[in-house]
Amino acid sequence: MTESDITEYHPFIGSEDEDEHMVLADCEMDIRAHGADKASEPHSHNETHIIFVRTGEMRWEVDGEEFHAEAGDTVVTPPETEHMFEVVGNEPANTTCLIAPARSAGDQGSSGTHEITKPDEV
């Protein structure tokens, strides 16, 4: 019997509380940790965004249709389609977003520019 290979495994995606951004040949991957107090303003993109919810719960609105998404769910925002999100509950929501096609070099970077802090409840 041969001994098992016990080489340490390094995950493709790092810590759940760190944002990462990768540019591949034809697409980008944006790994984000959205705090429990975060939401986004309504916005759209020139590219398709495929968002994989890894942890937490989120409310999404895509082209006027509302969705509740939790860990394991996928949300797709087609190009030029207005959308927004809000983290639901007291836990952060961690997402992986595939952006295709890759944006121009000047536009690449974290997709968090639309993220805002939710106002305090009244």
C-alpha positions as semicolon CSV with decimal commas, in nm:
position;residue;x (nm);y (nm);z (nm)
1;M;0,000;0,000;0,000
2;T;0,140;0,341;-0,095
3;E;0,128;0,639;0,133
4;S;-0,129;0,910;0,055
5;D;-0,018;1,243;-0,084
6;I;-0,074;1,488;0,200
7;T;0,030;1,802;0,009
8;E;-0,147;2,098;0,166
9;Y;-0,449;2,204;-0,036
10;H;-0,473;2,571;-0,131
11;P;-0,827;2,681;-0,221
12;F;-0,885;2,881;-0,536
13;I;-1,078;3,140;-0,335
14;G;-0,917;3,273;-0,022
15;S;-1,059;3,392;0,306
16;E;-1,430;3,459;0,317
17;D;-1,372;3,808;0,452
18;E;-1,126;3,930;0,187
19;D;-1,219;4,070;-0,153
20;E;-1,027;3,935;-0,452
21;H;-1,031;4,013;-0,821
22;M;-0,891;3,805;-1,107
23;V;-0,881;3,875;-1,478
24;L;-0,876;3,571;-1,704
25;A;-0,843;3,572;-2,083
26;D;-1,210;3,631;-2,161
27;C;-1,375;3,698;-1,825
28;E;-1,318;3,825;-1,472
29;M;-1,386;3,679;-1,129
30;D;-1,477;3,914;-0,847
31;I;-1,487;3,758;-0,499
32;R;-1,659;3,984;-0,248
33;A;-1,757;3,992;0,117
34;H;-2,068;4,210;0,151
35;G;-2,121;4,323;0,512
36;A;-2,461;4,280;0,675
37;D;-2,515;4,656;0,641
38;K;-2,453;4,667;0,265
39;A;-2,675;4,718;-0,037
40;S;-2,624;4,858;-0,385
41;E;-2,772;5,142;-0,578
42;P;-2,966;5,050;-0,894
43;H;-2,714;5,012;-1,175
44;S;-2,635;4,819;-1,493
45;H;-2,324;4,695;-1,671
46;N;-2,219;4,636;-2,031
47;E;-2,127;4,277;-1,941
48;T;-2,314;3,973;-1,812
49;H;-2,266;3,916;-1,438
50;I;-2,326;3,569;-1,295
51;I;-2,332;3,592;-0,915
52;F;-2,286;3,280;-0,702
53;V;-2,402;3,336;-0,343
54;R;-2,157;3,143;-0,121
55;T;-2,280;3,246;0,225
56;G;-2,551;3,462;0,374
57;E;-2,881;3,587;0,232
58;M;-2,951;3,863;-0,017
59;R;-3,249;4,031;-0,177
60;W;-3,191;4,099;-0,547
61;E;-3,396;4,300;-0,791
62;V;-3,316;4,234;-1,158
63;D;-3,510;4,415;-1,430
64;G;-3,795;4,486;-1,184
65;E;-3,824;4,126;-1,061
66;E;-3,735;4,054;-0,697
67;F;-3,547;3,742;-0,580
68;H;-3,441;3,606;-0,242
69;A;-3,101;3,438;-0,275
70;E;-2,906;3,237;-0,020
71;A;-2,596;3,018;-0,016
72;G;-2,595;2,795;-0,324
73;D;-2,815;3,025;-0,536
74;T;-2,708;3,194;-0,859
75;V;-2,826;3,532;-0,986
76;V;-2,770;3,639;-1,349
77;T;-2,774;4,003;-1,457
78;P;-2,769;4,034;-1,838
79;P;-2,591;4,327;-2,004
80;E;-2,764;4,666;-1,979
81;T;-3,017;4,532;-1,723
82;E;-3,081;4,743;-1,415
83;H;-3,030;4,553;-1,090
84;M;-2,960;4,605;-0,721
85;F;-2,906;4,397;-0,408
86;E;-2,939;4,418;-0,032
87;V;-2,785;4,186;0,228
88;V;-3,064;4,037;0,441
89;G;-3,019;3,960;0,811
90;N;-2,722;4,013;1,039
91;E;-2,468;3,790;0,861
92;P;-2,241;3,901;0,574
93;A;-2,301;3,762;0,227
94;N;-2,002;3,626;0,035
95;T;-2,030;3,611;-0,342
96;T;-1,827;3,509;-0,644
97;C;-1,916;3,705;-0,956
98;L;-1,816;3,592;-1,306
99;I;-1,804;3,891;-1,541
100;A;-1,806;3,821;-1,914
101;P;-1,666;3,940;-2,136
102;A;-1,375;4,089;-1,943
103;R;-1,393;4,466;-1,920
104;S;-1,132;4,694;-2,074
105;A;-0,815;4,736;-1,868
106;G;-0,921;5,084;-1,754
107;D;-1,255;4,956;-1,624
108;Q;-1,128;4,644;-1,448
109;G;-1,123;4,619;-1,073
110;S;-1,353;4,544;-0,786
111;S;-1,723;4,557;-0,873
112;G;-1,794;4,712;-0,533
113;T;-1,823;5,066;-0,668
114;H;-2,205;5,044;-0,655
115;E;-2,214;4,920;-0,295
116;I;-2,352;5,151;-0,027
117;T;-2,417;5,127;0,345
118;K;-2,786;5,080;0,413
119;P;-2,949;5,366;0,605
120;D;-3,037;5,299;0,968
121;E;-3,389;5,169;1,019
122;V;-3,630;5,432;1,153
